[in-house]
Coordinates of C-alpha atoms and ligand atoms in Angstrom, one line a residue:
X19 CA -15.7 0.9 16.6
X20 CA -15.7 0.5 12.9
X21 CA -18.3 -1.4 10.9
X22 CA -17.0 -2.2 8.1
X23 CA -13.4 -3.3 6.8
X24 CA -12.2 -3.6 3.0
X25 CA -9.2 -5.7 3.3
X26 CA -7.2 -4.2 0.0
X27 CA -5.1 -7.9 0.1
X28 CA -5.1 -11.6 -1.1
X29 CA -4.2 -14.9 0.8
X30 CA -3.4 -15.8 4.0
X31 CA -2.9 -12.0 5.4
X32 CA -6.8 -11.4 3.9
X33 CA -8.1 -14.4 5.3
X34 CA -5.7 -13.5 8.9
X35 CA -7.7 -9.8 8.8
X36 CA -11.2 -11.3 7.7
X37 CA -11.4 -13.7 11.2
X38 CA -9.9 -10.8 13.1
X39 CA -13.2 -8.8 11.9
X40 CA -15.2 -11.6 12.6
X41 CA -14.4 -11.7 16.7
X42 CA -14.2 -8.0 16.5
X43 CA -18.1 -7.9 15.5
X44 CA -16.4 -5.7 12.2
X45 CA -18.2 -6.8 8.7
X46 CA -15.2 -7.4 6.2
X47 CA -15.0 -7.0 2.9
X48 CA -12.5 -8.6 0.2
X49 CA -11.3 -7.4 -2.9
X50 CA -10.2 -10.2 -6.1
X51 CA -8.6 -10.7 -9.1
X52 CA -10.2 -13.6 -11.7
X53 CA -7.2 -15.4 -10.4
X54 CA -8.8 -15.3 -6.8
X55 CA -12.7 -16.0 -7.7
X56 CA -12.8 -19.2 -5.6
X57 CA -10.3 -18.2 -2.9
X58 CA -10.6 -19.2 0.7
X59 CA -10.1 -15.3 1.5
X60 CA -13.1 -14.6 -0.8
X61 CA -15.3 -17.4 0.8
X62 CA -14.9 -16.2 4.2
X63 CA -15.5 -12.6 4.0
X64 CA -19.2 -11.0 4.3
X65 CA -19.0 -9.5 0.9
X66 CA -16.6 -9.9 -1.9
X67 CA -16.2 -7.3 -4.6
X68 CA -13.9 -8.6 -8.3
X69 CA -11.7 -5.5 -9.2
X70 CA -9.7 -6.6 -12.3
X71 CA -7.5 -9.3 -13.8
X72 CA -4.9 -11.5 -12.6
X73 CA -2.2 -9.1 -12.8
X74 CA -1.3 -7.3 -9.3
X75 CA -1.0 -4.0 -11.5
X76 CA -4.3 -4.7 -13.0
X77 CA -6.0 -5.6 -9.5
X78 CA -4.7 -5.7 -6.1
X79 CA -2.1 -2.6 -7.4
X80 CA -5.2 -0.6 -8.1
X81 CA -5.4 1.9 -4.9
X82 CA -7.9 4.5 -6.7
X83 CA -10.1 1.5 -7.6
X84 CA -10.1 -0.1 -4.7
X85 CA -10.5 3.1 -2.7
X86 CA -13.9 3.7 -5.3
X87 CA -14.9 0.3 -4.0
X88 CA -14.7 1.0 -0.3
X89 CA -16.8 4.2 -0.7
X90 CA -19.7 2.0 -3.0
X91 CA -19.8 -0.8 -0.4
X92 CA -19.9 1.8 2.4
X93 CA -16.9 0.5 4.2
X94 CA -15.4 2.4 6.6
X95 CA -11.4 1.5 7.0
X96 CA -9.1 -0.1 4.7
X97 CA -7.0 -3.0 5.9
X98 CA -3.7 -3.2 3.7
X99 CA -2.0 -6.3 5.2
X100 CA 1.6 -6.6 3.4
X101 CA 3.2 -6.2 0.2
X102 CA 0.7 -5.0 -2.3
X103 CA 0.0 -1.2 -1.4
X104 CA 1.2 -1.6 2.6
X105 CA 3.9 0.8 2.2
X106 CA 2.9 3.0 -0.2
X107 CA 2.7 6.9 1.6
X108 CA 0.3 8.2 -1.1
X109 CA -2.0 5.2 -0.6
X110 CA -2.5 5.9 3.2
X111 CA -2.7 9.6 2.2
X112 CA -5.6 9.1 -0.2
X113 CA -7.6 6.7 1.8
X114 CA -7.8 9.4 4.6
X115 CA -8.3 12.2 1.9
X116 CA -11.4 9.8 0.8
X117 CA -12.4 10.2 4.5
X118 CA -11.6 6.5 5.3
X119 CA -9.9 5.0 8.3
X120 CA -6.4 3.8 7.3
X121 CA -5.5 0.4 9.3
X122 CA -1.9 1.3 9.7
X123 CA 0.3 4.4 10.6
X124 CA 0.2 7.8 9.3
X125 CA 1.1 8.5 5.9
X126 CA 3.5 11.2 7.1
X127 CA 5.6 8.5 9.4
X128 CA 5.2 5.9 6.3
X129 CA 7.5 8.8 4.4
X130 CA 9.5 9.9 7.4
X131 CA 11.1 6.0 7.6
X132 CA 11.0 5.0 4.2
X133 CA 14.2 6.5 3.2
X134 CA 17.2 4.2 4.4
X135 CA 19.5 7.2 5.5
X136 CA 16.5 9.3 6.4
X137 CA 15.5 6.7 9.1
X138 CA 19.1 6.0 9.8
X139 CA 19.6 10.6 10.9
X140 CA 16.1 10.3 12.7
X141 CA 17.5 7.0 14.9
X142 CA 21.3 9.2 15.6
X143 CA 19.2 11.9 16.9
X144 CA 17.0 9.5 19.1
X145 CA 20.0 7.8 20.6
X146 CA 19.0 4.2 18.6
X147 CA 22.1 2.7 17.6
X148 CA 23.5 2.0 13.9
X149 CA 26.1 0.3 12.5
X150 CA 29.1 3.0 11.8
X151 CA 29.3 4.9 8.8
X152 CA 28.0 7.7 6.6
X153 CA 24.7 8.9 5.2
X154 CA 26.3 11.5 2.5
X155 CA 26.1 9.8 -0.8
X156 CA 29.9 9.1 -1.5
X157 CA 31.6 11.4 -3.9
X158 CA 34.1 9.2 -5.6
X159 CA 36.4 6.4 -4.6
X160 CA 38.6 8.1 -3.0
X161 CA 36.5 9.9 -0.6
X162 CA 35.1 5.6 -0.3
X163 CA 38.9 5.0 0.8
X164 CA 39.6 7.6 3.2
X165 CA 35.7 6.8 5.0
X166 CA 36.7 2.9 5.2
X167 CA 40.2 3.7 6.4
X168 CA 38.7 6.2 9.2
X169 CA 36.4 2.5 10.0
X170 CA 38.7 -0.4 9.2
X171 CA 38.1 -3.1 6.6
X172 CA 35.6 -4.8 5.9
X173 CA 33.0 -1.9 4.9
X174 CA 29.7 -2.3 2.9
X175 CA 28.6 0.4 0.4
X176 CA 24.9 0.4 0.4
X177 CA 22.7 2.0 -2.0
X178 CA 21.1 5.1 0.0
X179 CA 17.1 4.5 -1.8
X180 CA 17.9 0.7 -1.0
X181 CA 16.2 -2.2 0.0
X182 CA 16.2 -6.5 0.0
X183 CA 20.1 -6.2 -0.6
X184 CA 20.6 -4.6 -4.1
X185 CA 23.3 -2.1 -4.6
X186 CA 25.3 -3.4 -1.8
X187 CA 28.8 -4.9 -1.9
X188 CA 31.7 -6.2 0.6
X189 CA 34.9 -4.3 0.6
X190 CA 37.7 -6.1 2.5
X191 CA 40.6 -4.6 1.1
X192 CA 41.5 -0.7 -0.4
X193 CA 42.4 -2.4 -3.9
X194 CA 38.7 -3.3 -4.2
X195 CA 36.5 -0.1 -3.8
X196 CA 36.7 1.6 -6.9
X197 CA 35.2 -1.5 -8.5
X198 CA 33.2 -2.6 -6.1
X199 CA 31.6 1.5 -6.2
X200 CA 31.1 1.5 -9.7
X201 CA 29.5 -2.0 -9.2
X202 CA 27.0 -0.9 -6.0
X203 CA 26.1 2.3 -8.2
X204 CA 25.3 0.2 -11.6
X205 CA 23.1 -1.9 -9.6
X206 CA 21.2 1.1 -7.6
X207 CA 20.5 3.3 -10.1
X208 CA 19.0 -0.4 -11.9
X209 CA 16.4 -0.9 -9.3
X210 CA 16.1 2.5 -7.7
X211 CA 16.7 5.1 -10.3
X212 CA 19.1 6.5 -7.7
X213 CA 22.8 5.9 -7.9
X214 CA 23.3 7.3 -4.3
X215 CA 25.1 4.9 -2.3
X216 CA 27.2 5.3 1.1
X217 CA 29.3 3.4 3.5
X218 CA 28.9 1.4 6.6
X219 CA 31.1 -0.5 8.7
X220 CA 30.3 -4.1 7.9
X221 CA 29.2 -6.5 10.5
X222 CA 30.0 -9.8 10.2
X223 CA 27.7 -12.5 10.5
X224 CA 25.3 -11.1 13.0
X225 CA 21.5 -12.4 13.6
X226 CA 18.5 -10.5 12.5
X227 CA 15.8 -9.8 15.1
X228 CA 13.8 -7.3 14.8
X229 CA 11.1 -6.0 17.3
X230 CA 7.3 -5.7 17.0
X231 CA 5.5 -2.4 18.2
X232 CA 2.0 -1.0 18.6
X233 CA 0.9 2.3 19.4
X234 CA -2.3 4.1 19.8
X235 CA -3.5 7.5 19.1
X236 CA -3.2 8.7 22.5
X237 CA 0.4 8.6 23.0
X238 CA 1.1 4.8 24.4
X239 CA 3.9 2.6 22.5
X240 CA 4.6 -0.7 23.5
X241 CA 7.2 -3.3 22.3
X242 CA 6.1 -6.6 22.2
X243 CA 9.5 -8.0 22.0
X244 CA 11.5 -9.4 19.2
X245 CA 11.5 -12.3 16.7
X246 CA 14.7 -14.1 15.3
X247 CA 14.6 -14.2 11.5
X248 CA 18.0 -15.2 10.4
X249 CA 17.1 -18.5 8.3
X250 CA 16.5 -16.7 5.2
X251 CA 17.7 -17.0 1.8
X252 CA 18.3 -14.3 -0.8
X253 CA 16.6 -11.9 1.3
X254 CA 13.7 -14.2 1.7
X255 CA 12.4 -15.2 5.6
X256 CA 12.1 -19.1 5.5
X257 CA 11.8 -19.6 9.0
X258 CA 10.7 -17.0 12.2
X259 CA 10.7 -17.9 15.9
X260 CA 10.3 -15.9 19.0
X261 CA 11.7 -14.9 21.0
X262 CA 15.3 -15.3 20.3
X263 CA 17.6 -17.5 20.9
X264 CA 20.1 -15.1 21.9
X265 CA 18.5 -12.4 23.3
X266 CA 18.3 -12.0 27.0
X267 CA 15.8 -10.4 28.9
X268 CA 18.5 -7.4 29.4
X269 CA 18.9 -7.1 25.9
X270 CA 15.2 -7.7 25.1
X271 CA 15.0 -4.7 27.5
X272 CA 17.4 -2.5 25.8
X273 CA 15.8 -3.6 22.1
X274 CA 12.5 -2.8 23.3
X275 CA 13.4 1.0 24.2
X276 CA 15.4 1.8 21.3
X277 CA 12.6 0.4 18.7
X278 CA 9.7 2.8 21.0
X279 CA 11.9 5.5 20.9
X280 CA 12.4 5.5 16.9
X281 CA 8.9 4.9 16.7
X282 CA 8.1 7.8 19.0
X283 CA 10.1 9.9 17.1
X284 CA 8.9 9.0 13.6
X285 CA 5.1 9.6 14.8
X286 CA 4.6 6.3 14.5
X287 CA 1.1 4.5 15.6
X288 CA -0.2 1.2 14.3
X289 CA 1.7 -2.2 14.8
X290 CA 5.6 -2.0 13.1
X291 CA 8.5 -3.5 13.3
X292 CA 11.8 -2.0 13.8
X293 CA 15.0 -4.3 12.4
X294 CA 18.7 -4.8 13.7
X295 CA 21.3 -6.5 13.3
X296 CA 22.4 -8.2 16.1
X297 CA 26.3 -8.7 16.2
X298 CA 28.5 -11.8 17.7
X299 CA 29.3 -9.6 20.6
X300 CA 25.8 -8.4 21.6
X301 CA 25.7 -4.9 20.1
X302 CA 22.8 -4.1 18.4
X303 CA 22.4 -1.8 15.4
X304 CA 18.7 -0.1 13.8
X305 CA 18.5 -1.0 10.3
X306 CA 14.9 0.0 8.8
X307 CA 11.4 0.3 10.2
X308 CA 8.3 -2.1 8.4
X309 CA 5.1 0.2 8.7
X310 CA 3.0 -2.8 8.2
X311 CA 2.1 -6.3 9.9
X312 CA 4.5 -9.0 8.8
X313 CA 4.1 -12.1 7.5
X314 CA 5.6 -13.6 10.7
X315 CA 3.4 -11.5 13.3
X316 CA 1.8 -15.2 14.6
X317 CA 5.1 -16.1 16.5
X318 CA 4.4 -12.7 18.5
X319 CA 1.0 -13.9 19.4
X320 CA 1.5 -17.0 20.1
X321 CA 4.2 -16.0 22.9
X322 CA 2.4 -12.7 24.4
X323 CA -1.3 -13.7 24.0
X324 CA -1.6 -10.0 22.3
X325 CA -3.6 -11.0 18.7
X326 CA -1.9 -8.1 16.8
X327 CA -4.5 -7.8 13.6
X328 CA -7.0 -7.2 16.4
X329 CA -5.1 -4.5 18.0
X330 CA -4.1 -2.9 14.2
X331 CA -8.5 -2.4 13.9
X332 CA -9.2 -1.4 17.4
X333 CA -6.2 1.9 17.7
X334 CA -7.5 2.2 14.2
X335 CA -10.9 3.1 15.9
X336 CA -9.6 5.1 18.7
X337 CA -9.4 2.5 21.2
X338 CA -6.4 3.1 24.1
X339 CA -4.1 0.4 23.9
X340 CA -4.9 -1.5 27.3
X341 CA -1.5 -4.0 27.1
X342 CA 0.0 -4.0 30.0
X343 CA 3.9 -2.1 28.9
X344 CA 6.1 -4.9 29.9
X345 CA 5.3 -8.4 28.3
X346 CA 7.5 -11.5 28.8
X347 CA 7.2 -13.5 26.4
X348 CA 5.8 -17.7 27.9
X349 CA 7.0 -20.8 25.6
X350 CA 8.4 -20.6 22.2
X351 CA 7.0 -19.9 19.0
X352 CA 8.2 -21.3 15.5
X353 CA 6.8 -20.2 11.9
X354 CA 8.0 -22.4 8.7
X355 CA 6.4 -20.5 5.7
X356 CA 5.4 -23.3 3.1
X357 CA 5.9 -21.9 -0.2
X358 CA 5.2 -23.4 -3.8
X359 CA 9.1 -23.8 -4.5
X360 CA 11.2 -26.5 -5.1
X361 CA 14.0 -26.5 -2.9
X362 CA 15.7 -29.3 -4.2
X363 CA 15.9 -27.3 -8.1
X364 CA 17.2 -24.2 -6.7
X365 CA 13.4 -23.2 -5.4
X366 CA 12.4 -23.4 -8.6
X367 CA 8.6 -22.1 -8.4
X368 CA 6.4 -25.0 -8.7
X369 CA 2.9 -24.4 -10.5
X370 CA -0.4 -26.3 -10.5
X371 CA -3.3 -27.9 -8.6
X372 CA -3.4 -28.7 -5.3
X373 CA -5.5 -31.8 -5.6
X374 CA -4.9 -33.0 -1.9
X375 CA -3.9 -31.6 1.6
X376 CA -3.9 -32.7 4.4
X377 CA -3.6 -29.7 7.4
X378 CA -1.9 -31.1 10.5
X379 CA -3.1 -30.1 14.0
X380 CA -3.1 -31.2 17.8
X381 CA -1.7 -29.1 20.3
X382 CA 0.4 -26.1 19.8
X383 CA -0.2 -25.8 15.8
X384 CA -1.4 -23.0 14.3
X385 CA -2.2 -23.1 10.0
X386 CA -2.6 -19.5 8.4
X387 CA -3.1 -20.1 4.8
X388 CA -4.7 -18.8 1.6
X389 CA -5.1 -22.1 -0.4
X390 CA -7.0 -25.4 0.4
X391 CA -7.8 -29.0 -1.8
X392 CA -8.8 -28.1 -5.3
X393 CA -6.4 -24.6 -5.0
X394 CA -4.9 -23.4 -8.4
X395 CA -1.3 -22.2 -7.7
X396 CA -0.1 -20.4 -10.6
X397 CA 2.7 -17.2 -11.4
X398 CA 0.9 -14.3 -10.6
X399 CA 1.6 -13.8 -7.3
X400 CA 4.1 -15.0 -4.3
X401 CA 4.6 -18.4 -3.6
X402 CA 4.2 -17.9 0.1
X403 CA 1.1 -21.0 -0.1
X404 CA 0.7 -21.1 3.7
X405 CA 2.2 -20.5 7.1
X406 CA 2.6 -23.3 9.5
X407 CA 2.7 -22.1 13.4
X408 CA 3.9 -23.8 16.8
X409 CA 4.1 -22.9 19.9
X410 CA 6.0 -25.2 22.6
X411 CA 6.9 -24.5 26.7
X412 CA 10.3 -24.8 25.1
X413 CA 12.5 -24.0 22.0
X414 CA 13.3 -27.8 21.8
X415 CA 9.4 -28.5 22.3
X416 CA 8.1 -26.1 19.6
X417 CA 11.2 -27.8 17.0
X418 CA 10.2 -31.4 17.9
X419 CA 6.3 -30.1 17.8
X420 CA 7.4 -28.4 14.2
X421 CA 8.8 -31.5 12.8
X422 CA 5.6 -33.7 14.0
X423 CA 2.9 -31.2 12.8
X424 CA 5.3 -31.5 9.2
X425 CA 5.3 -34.9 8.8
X426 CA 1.8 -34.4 9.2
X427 CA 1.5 -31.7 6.6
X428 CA 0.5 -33.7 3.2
X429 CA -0.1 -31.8 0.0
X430 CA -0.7 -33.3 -3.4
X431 CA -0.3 -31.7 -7.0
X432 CA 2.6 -29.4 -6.9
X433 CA 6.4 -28.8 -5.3
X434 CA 6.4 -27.7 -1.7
X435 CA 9.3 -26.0 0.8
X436 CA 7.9 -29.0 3.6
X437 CA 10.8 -31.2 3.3
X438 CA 13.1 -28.6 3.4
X439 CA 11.8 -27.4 7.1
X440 CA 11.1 -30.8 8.0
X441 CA 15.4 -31.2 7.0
X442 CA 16.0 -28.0 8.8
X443 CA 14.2 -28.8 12.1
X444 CA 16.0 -32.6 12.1
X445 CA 20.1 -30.3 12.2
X446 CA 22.3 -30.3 14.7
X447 CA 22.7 -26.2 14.3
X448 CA 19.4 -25.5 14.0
X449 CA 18.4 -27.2 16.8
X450 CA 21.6 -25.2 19.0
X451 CA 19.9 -22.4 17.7
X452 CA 23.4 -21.1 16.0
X453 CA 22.1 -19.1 13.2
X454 CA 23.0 -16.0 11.5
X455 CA 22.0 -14.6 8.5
X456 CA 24.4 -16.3 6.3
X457 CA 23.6 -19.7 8.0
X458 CA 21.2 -21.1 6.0
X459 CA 23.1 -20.1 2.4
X460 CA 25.9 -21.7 4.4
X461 CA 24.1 -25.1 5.3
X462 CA 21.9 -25.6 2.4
X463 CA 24.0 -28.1 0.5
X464 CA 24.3 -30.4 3.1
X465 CA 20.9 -29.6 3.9
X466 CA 19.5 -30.9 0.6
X467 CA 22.3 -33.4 -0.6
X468 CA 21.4 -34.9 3.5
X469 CA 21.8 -38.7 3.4
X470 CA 18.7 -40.3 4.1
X471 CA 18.0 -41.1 7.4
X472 CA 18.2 -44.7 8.8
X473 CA 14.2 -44.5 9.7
X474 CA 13.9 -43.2 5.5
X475 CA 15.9 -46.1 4.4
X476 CA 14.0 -48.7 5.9
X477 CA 10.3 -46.7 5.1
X478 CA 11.7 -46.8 1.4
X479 CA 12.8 -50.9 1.8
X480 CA 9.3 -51.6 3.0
X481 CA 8.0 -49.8 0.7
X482 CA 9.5 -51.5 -2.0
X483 CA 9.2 -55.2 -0.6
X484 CA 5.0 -54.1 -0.6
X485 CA 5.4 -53.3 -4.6
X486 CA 7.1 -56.4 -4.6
X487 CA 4.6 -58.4 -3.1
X488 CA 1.3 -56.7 -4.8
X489 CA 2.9 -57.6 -8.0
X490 CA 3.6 -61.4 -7.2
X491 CA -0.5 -60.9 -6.3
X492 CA -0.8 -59.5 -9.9
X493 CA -1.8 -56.6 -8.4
X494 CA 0.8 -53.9 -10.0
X495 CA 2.9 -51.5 -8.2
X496 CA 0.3 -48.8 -9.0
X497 CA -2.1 -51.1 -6.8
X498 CA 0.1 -51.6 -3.5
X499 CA 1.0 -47.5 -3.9
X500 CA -2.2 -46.0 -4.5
X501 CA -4.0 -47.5 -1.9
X502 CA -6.2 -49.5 -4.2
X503 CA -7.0 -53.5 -3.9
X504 CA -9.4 -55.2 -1.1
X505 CA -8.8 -55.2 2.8
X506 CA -8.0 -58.8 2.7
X507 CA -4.9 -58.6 0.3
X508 CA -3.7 -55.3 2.1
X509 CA -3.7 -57.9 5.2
X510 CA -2.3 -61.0 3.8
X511 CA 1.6 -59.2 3.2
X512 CA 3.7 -59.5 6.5
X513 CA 5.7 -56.5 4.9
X514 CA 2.3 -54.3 5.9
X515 CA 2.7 -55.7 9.5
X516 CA 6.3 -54.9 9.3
X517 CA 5.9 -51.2 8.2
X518 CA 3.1 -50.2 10.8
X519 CA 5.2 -51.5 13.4
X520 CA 7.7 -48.5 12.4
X521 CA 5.4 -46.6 12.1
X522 CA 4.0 -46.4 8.8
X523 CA 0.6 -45.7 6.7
X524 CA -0.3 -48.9 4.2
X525 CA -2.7 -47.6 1.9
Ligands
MV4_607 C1 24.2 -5.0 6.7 C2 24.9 -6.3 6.9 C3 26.1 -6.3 7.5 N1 26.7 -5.1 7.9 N2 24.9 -3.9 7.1 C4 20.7 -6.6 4.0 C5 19.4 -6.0 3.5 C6 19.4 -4.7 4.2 N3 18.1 -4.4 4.7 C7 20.4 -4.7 5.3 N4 21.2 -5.8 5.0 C8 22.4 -6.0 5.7 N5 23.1 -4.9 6.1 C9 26.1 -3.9 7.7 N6 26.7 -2.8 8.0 C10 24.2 -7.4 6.5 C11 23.0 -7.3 5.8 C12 22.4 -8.5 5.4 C13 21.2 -9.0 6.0 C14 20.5 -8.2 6.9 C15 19.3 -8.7 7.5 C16 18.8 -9.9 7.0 C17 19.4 -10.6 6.1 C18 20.6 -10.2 5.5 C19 21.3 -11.0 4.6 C20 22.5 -10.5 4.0 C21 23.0 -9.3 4.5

């Protein structure tokens, strides 16, 4: 087993690894920008070791310096967790070349999926299905016009190198590919230096699920079912669940085999996930591979009892994969990710202290996050703040156990997504589990402009006849809202009666 784990991450993910090496018996060690001097993640690990300035370029960017760190601390593995240097081929390449353990897959089937259309020839010849369409970069627009006609309108030209939905555009009609070419091109060769772009049949509004798998070194691959991760906005996961709501145990069959076989044939070991798009009709189509753990892995977990980060260390060691192949998932999982963004101002990011926060609990909730009371939330970094985790016999369960453990949820000092989730879990759609990937772009609107609800209209009237009173008391309005004034005159207002009999604090 390894002894000693430098987690080359911040936040939540650091903090997820560092208590994975704690019940694994592994010593764990963090890496930190000045931003992160007083971070949980920091706190928790056995040692801590400052590698530059709050910049990620200047710190958690820094694979040669971090490597150099590993090797003075006498760590044996490097944990990546997401984002940051996850994905990065030559990173897994020169932490094995420093004679490290690298906590993820093979730097060889990091490259062999990281191309779009490279992935996309590897899945044909493996028998996983994609979506119809080409993987030659398109010549002109009139090669675009003959391809779409061979398919049928609507197409999408995607951008070959791409990624998180730049480069690609909707053609519905012949008039529009020439500009909607030059368009897809512009915008690749922007954000990839590569103008290659090619043509798929477009599918419209299907789900995303995607499936996780792990694999050891000896030749075992497991899937561990999928997750449903359709509520996202701009490319951004707001809300996970597993499994999914429209996936039968058939499908979650078929799923399963197609995301093992890709992995198989990339030489894939580690946990990954393997995306599709799942279509109205019930086809399924392989999109890309992720060669790291995800920021939703906990809905997994909580439904197969498997604790993933746990599994990424021990195959890491050596260990044989002892899972038995075919897990079903039990109950229903549901991740909200609370992020420093206000939804209501476009999700404006929202910057300061966190000078109060209150973590909800009781059964069934799970809280993953990298900040606590007294936090600084600044620019630097993502505004992914927390995770927030439930897990209910049901899918209605785990909503209604979502919007409880939200209301419980309390933080102080800066913008929050919680009342957007806490709006999301209380629709009508939601709730039916009718989502698709355009859903929440869709509903967001009436999601935010929501009237207030009957139980928020009379909260708010209490509140105000309270304000009311403590002034007539010459107490002020900041007195009856802030909690401040004796027991007695708390007591004496039959407005405080009034509002704990709905259900309400008086502070
Ligand atoms: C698609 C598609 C519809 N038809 N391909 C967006 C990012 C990239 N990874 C794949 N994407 C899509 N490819 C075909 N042929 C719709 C999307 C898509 C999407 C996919 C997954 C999750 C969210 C999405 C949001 C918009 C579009």
């Amino acid at each position: 087993m390894l002894k000693k784990v430098l987690i080359a991450n911040r936040g939540e993910i650091a903090l997820r690894v560092v208590r994975a090496c704690k019940e694994l018996g592994v010593a764990s060690v963090a890496v930190y920008s000045d931003a992160d001097a007083h971070a949980p993640h920091v706190r928790e690990a056995d040692e801590a070791v400052r590698i530059g300035p709050p910049p990620s370029s200047e710190s958690y960017l820094l694979g040669n310096e971090i490597i150099a760190v590993a090797k003075r601390v006498g760590a044996d593995a490097i944990h990546p967790g997401y984002g940051f240097l996850s994905e990065r081929d030559w990173f897994a390449r020169a932490v094995r070349e420093a004679g490290l353990v690298w906590i993820g897959p093979p730097a060889e089937a990091i490259a062999a999926v990281g191309s779009k259309t490279a992935a996309r020839t590897l899945a044909v010849a493996h028998g996983v299905p994609v979506v119809p369409g080409t993987t030659e970069a398109l010549r002109d627009a009139s090669e675009a016009s003959a391809i779409a006609k061979k398919y049928g309108f609507p197409v999408l030209l995607k951008a070959a190198a791409g990624g998180g939905g730049k480069g690609m555009r909707v053609v519905r009609a012949e008039s529009e590919i020439a500009g909607a070419l030059d368009a897809a091109r512009r915008e690749a060769k922007n954000a990839f230096g590569d103008d290659a772009v090619y043509v798929e049949k477009y599918i419209e509004g299907p789900r995303h699920v995607e499936i996780q798998v792990l694999g050891d070194s000896h030749g075992t691959m497991i899937s561990l079912g999928e997750r449903e991760c359709s509520v996202q906005r701009r490319h951004q996961k707001m809300i996970e669940e597993a499994p999914s709501p429209a996936v039968s145990p058939e499908l979650r069959e078929k799923m399963g085999a197609a995301a093992v076989r890709f992995a198989r044939a990339a030489g894939y070991t580690n946990a990954g996930t393997c995306e599709f798009l799942l279509a109205r009709d019930g086809s399924f189509y392989f999109l890309e591979m992720n060669t790291r753990v995800q920021v939703e892995h906990p809905v997994t977990e909580l439904v197969t009892g498997v604790d993933i980060v746990q599994w990424q260390i021990r195959v890491s060691s050596g260990e044989k994969l002892t899972i038995p192949p075919r897990i079903v998932p039990r109950g229903w999982a549901i991740e909200c990710r609370i992020t420093s963004e206000d939804a209501e101002n476009g999700f404006l990011p929202s910057t300061g202290r966190i000078s109060y926060l209150h973590v909800p609990g009781g059964p069934g909730v799970r809280w993953d996050a990298g900040v606590e009371a007294g936090s600084e939330v600044g620019l630097f970094y993502d505004p992914m703040l927390a995770k927030l985790i439930v897990w209910g016999a049901t899918r209605a369960q785990a909503v209604e156990r979502m919007h409880r453990a939200l209301l419980e949820l309390m933080i102080d000092g800066i913008e929050t997504s919680r009342e957007f989730h806490l709006r999301v879990m209380e629709d009508a759609e939601f709730r039916a589990g009718a989502i698709d990937i355009q859903w929440l772009e869709r509903r967001l609107p009436s999601l935010l402009g929501a009237a207030p609800t009957d139980a928020e209209v009379r909260a708010a009237a209490i509140a105000a006849a309270l304000i009311a009173d403590a002034e007539r008391a010459g107490r002020g309005a900041s007195a009856a809202a802030s909690g401040a004034g004796n027991d007695n005159a708390r007591e004496d207002s039959p407005w405080a009666k009034v509002a704990r009999a709905e259900g309400l604090r008086v502070l």
